[in-house]
Amino acid sequence: MKASQKDFKAQAPRAAREARVFFLCGDEAGVQDAAAQIAALLHEPGERIELSGAELRRDPVRLGDEARSTSLFGDTRHIWVRASGDEAHDAVEILLGGEAEACPVVILASGATDKSRTAKLLAPRGDALVAMFYPPDLPAVTTAVRSMADAAGLQLGGDLAERIARAAALDTRIAQSEVTKLALYLDATQQAPRRADAAALEAIGARTEDDGLMPLVNATLAGETHKLVGELRRMRELGLNPVGLLLAFERRAAQLAQLAARLGPRGDVTALIDSEAAARRVFWKDKRDLAQQLGRWRGKRLARLIARLGELHRALLANSQNAELLLAQGLAEIARAAAARG
């Protein structure tokens, strides 16, 4: 079965009951949110076994072995796979060919699309779900921020909601964190609403667009190595969360993948970016950066970038004490690769 971004929430309960393999692709934040929803809807999800796409590419039989084995104490389990592109295709194919019942397998493939080999393998099946997610645009995230504020008892104007959306790099999880901090600061509840203003936002240390995540993202992906040292220093001074910052990179990489797919091998980058901005799928301030980055990151280079960001994400989660250092090293490597291309 297949779900669109619009009908995923409606289809998710049925899919959690009937499907055994879930292939969630596209925008990183959308994929993460959808995976969390599926896991919450599973009947007795039990122990989570985490695998990477790289592991399954090296040993495609392992997915079936893990999905059909039981935990040490005989409890239920589900498999959580973070993959790039079609890394898990062969493993999924082998899994589907087995006869014994398998536990649920949730595949988070933020670098893939619903046109990938894995998606085409699963979409016709009634025991599988394929769902594709797209990066949100500024109006959509602004509306989401206002909904978050309403739920938290905050009276938030449109300009302030848009400012939070931009500062969060259109990532609803980061935006939710800012709204939650703002509600706590103002002691707001649904029973006792409070009006938020720019002064309150500044008081909690919420970052504006200019001093937020995107300058570091743009400097790295453009290969501007001369700016990188200063941006990394600013990251430390502002206390930017390494994982949250990496999510902004993953979101931009997913956006570049969407644009590259529309562009094709010999398309006009400038014309494409202009048309996307006219359709409000691209914020006008991002046009120059996106055009520059799309010129550097396309085809196999973009696929390698998405895979590297996935590896870096797993490394940060596995070693949170050294996350800042690992992120700085990883971003320096990416910036050098971008500079070489330029």
XYZ file of C-alpha atoms in Angstrom:
342
model
C 0.000 0.000 0.000
C 1.061 3.570 -0.560
C 0.344 6.751 1.385
C 0.812 10.368 0.442
C 1.974 13.026 2.868
C -1.605 14.306 3.137
C -3.261 10.989 3.976
C -0.498 9.344 5.998
C -2.066 10.096 9.385
C -5.375 8.623 8.237
C -3.740 5.485 6.806
C -1.210 4.922 9.596
C -3.510 3.051 12.065
C -4.596 0.547 9.413
C -1.030 0.153 8.150
C 0.251 -0.488 11.685
C -2.264 -3.344 11.978
C -1.778 -4.919 8.537
C 1.729 -4.102 7.297
C 5.013 -5.660 8.382
C 7.427 -3.457 6.402
C 7.244 0.350 6.404
C 9.358 2.300 3.904
C 9.338 6.001 4.821
C 11.237 8.239 2.415
C 11.866 11.877 1.537
C 12.210 14.764 3.987
C 14.188 13.822 7.106
C 11.882 15.495 9.621
C 8.770 14.042 7.991
C 10.309 10.592 7.925
C 11.314 10.800 11.596
C 7.859 11.951 12.674
C 6.137 9.263 10.610
C 8.392 6.531 11.988
C 7.627 7.622 15.535
C 3.896 7.513 14.762
C 4.145 3.994 13.325
C 6.155 2.759 16.314
C 3.555 4.221 18.697
C 0.727 2.505 16.797
C 2.295 -0.967 16.680
C 0.604 -3.580 18.842
C 3.212 -4.603 21.429
C 6.239 -3.095 19.628
C 8.594 -4.537 22.256
C 12.363 -4.217 21.928
C 13.771 -1.986 19.188
C 16.642 -3.432 17.156
C 18.501 -0.713 15.248
C 20.349 -1.493 12.011
C 21.969 0.725 9.409
C 21.530 0.539 5.666
C 25.284 0.080 5.287
C 25.149 -3.025 7.511
C 22.322 -4.513 5.453
C 24.062 -3.748 2.183
C 27.075 -5.734 3.393
C 24.949 -8.553 4.850
C 21.444 -8.529 3.293
C 20.464 -11.814 4.979
C 20.744 -10.220 8.411
C 17.445 -8.318 8.195
C 15.438 -11.526 7.765
C 17.393 -13.250 10.533
C 16.782 -10.403 12.974
C 13.121 -9.984 12.006
C 12.369 -13.692 12.561
C 14.314 -14.200 15.770
C 13.034 -13.502 19.271
C 14.592 -11.409 22.004
C 16.605 -12.947 24.817
C 13.530 -13.183 27.041
C 11.068 -14.136 24.311
C 9.520 -10.665 24.140
C 8.290 -8.945 20.984
C 10.538 -6.684 18.930
C 10.599 -4.416 15.906
C 13.442 -3.456 13.560
C 14.453 0.170 13.018
C 16.594 0.714 9.891
C 18.253 4.011 8.942
C 19.155 3.709 5.275
C 20.320 5.942 2.461
C 18.641 5.449 -0.899
C 18.247 1.791 -1.817
C 20.825 0.409 0.625
C 18.236 -1.940 2.150
C 16.678 -3.164 -1.141
C 18.326 -6.578 -1.309
C 17.748 -7.177 2.399
C 14.050 -6.343 2.041
C 13.745 -8.604 -0.992
C 15.229 -11.513 0.961
C 13.003 -10.731 3.955
C 9.872 -10.847 1.787
C 10.927 -14.180 0.325
C 10.962 -15.905 3.724
C 8.098 -18.029 4.979
C 8.175 -17.567 8.749
C 6.367 -14.563 10.215
C 8.599 -11.528 10.727
C 8.360 -8.717 13.227
C 7.616 -5.170 11.970
C 10.440 -3.458 10.073
C 10.470 0.360 9.894
C 12.871 1.761 7.289
C 13.817 5.447 7.504
C 15.176 6.290 4.046
C 15.424 10.078 3.967
C 17.627 10.019 0.856
C 15.193 7.933 -1.178
C 11.969 8.696 -3.048
C 8.804 6.758 -3.801
C 10.325 6.020 -7.229
C 13.232 4.054 -5.719
C 13.641 0.311 -6.266
C 12.721 -0.460 -2.670
C 9.538 1.619 -2.898
C 8.525 -0.062 -6.149
C 9.138 -3.472 -4.566
C 6.895 -2.718 -1.582
C 4.134 -0.410 -2.873
C 2.008 -3.136 -4.574
C 1.957 -5.311 -1.446
C -0.809 -5.293 1.123
C 1.633 -6.162 3.910
C 3.844 -3.127 3.316
C 3.533 0.650 3.394
C 5.437 3.198 1.316
C 5.083 6.874 2.271
C 6.854 9.887 0.776
C 7.379 13.164 2.633
C 8.351 16.569 1.249
C 10.136 19.493 2.905
C 7.583 21.922 4.341
C 7.399 25.459 3.016
C 7.436 28.615 5.117
C 3.643 29.172 5.189
C 3.028 25.567 6.250
C 5.554 25.696 9.102
C 4.300 29.117 10.198
C 0.775 27.675 10.423
C 2.146 24.698 12.365
C 3.912 27.034 14.813
C 0.666 28.895 15.463
C -1.068 25.555 16.125
C 1.688 24.605 18.556
C 1.279 27.959 20.275
C -2.497 27.532 20.579
C -2.009 24.117 22.172
C 0.492 25.593 24.646
C -1.724 28.543 25.621
C 0.309 31.124 23.702
C -1.242 33.981 21.741
C 1.227 34.300 18.880
C 1.052 36.793 16.016
C 1.784 35.774 12.425
C 5.062 37.717 12.245
C 6.410 36.062 15.391
C 5.298 32.612 14.247
C 7.082 33.151 10.921
C 10.228 34.291 12.749
C 10.250 31.078 14.808
C 9.696 29.004 11.657
C 12.635 30.632 9.870
C 14.926 30.410 12.903
C 14.153 26.680 13.110
C 15.158 26.241 9.439
C 11.573 25.021 8.811
C 12.143 22.089 11.164
C 8.935 21.607 13.183
C 10.754 19.748 15.960
C 13.083 22.678 16.607
C 10.118 25.055 16.348
C 8.199 22.988 18.912
C 11.140 23.258 21.299
C 11.129 27.063 20.967
C 7.358 27.249 21.528
C 7.627 25.030 24.603
C 10.387 27.218 26.084
C 8.348 30.331 25.358
C 5.263 28.886 27.089
C 7.297 27.948 30.153
C 8.895 31.392 30.291
C 5.514 33.125 30.157
C 3.849 30.545 32.408
C 1.220 30.012 29.701
C -1.386 27.240 29.730
C -4.595 26.653 27.831
C -6.471 27.621 30.983
C -4.406 30.797 31.410
C -3.238 31.966 27.966
C -0.454 34.536 27.608
C 0.453 36.812 24.715
C 3.988 36.365 23.376
C 6.033 39.154 21.840
C 9.506 39.650 20.360
C 10.939 40.669 23.746
C 9.884 37.335 25.280
C 11.372 35.470 22.341
C 14.671 37.278 22.812
C 14.559 36.630 26.562
C 14.503 32.838 26.118
C 17.444 33.022 23.731
C 15.526 31.999 20.627
C 17.724 32.475 17.585
C 16.737 34.646 14.668
C 17.265 33.622 11.066
C 20.510 35.601 10.866
C 22.138 34.056 13.956
C 20.568 30.591 13.653
C 21.419 27.437 11.782
C 21.537 28.363 8.122
C 24.768 30.401 7.877
C 26.755 27.323 8.900
C 24.713 25.071 6.586
C 25.262 27.375 3.624
C 28.977 27.938 4.273
C 29.609 24.185 4.529
C 27.631 23.082 1.487
C 29.046 25.910 -0.626
C 32.601 24.886 0.250
C 33.364 28.267 1.848
C 36.115 26.860 4.045
C 37.327 30.359 4.984
C 33.988 30.959 6.740
C 33.773 27.578 8.401
C 36.093 28.219 11.354
C 34.133 31.316 12.379
C 30.785 29.546 11.980
C 31.945 26.583 14.065
C 33.127 28.988 16.753
C 29.725 30.683 16.675
C 28.077 27.265 16.987
C 29.964 26.683 20.247
C 29.310 30.202 21.571
C 25.557 29.979 20.931
C 25.363 26.441 22.271
C 23.677 25.139 19.127
C 22.629 21.523 19.604
C 24.792 19.308 17.328
C 21.969 16.903 16.451
C 19.521 19.745 15.834
C 22.092 21.439 13.620
C 22.725 18.244 11.679
C 18.976 17.912 11.086
C 19.124 21.278 9.294
C 21.833 19.813 7.016
C 19.753 16.706 6.390
C 16.729 18.833 5.568
C 18.719 20.921 3.085
C 20.179 17.763 1.500
C 16.666 16.335 1.104
C 15.561 19.617 -0.484
C 18.498 19.450 -2.907
C 17.528 15.870 -3.788
C 13.971 16.997 -4.571
C 15.246 19.865 -6.713
C 17.794 17.664 -8.503
C 15.051 15.174 -9.380
C 12.967 17.968 -10.937
C 15.995 19.432 -12.698
C 17.187 16.332 -14.514
C 20.706 15.844 -15.931
C 20.762 18.897 -18.212
C 18.223 21.294 -16.718
C 18.635 25.021 -16.096
C 19.367 25.518 -12.377
C 18.480 29.214 -12.317
C 15.190 28.696 -14.141
C 14.228 25.857 -11.819
C 14.985 27.839 -8.647
C 13.040 30.828 -9.990
C 10.001 28.659 -10.736
C 10.169 27.003 -7.306
C 10.350 30.422 -5.638
C 7.389 31.630 -7.692
C 5.427 28.586 -6.493
C 6.512 29.410 -2.893
C 8.236 26.060 -2.511
C 11.548 27.920 -2.084
C 11.987 30.964 0.151
C 13.290 33.868 -1.932
C 16.234 34.509 0.430
C 17.432 30.925 -0.189
C 17.534 31.194 -4.002
C 21.222 32.092 -4.336
C 22.381 29.501 -1.804
C 20.256 26.719 -3.312
C 21.455 27.469 -6.841
C 25.078 27.445 -5.683
C 24.669 24.212 -3.730
C 22.741 22.458 -6.497
C 25.659 23.163 -8.808
C 27.984 21.320 -6.418
C 25.768 18.516 -5.116
C 24.039 16.437 -7.764
C 23.897 12.818 -8.861
C 26.333 10.504 -7.114
C 27.929 13.363 -5.155
C 24.565 14.237 -3.628
C 23.895 10.574 -2.826
C 27.277 10.385 -1.064
C 26.498 13.580 0.862
C 23.180 12.165 2.101
C 24.890 8.911 3.091
C 27.637 10.813 4.933
C 25.102 12.894 6.842
C 23.306 9.706 7.861
C 26.565 8.200 9.125
C 27.343 11.388 11.011
C 23.867 11.407 12.596
C 24.362 7.865 13.888
C 27.815 8.765 15.214
C 26.435 11.761 17.146
C 23.695 9.659 18.735
C 26.176 6.930 19.673
C 28.742 9.328 21.179
C 26.869 12.328 22.565
C 29.780 13.410 24.798
C 31.937 14.136 21.743
C 29.070 15.184 19.446
C 30.344 18.735 18.964
C 33.825 17.556 17.926
C 32.473 14.828 15.636
C 30.144 17.311 13.961
C 32.925 19.856 13.417
C 35.163 17.201 11.846
C 32.354 15.922 9.633
C 31.375 19.398 8.434
C 34.990 20.277 7.658
C 35.228 17.141 5.499
C 32.027 18.059 3.636
C 33.164 21.666 3.113
C 36.487 20.492 1.620
C 34.609 18.200 -0.767
C 32.342 21.072 -1.828
C 35.328 23.397 -2.318
C 37.049 20.827 -4.508
C 33.960 20.696 -6.698
C 33.828 24.473 -7.001
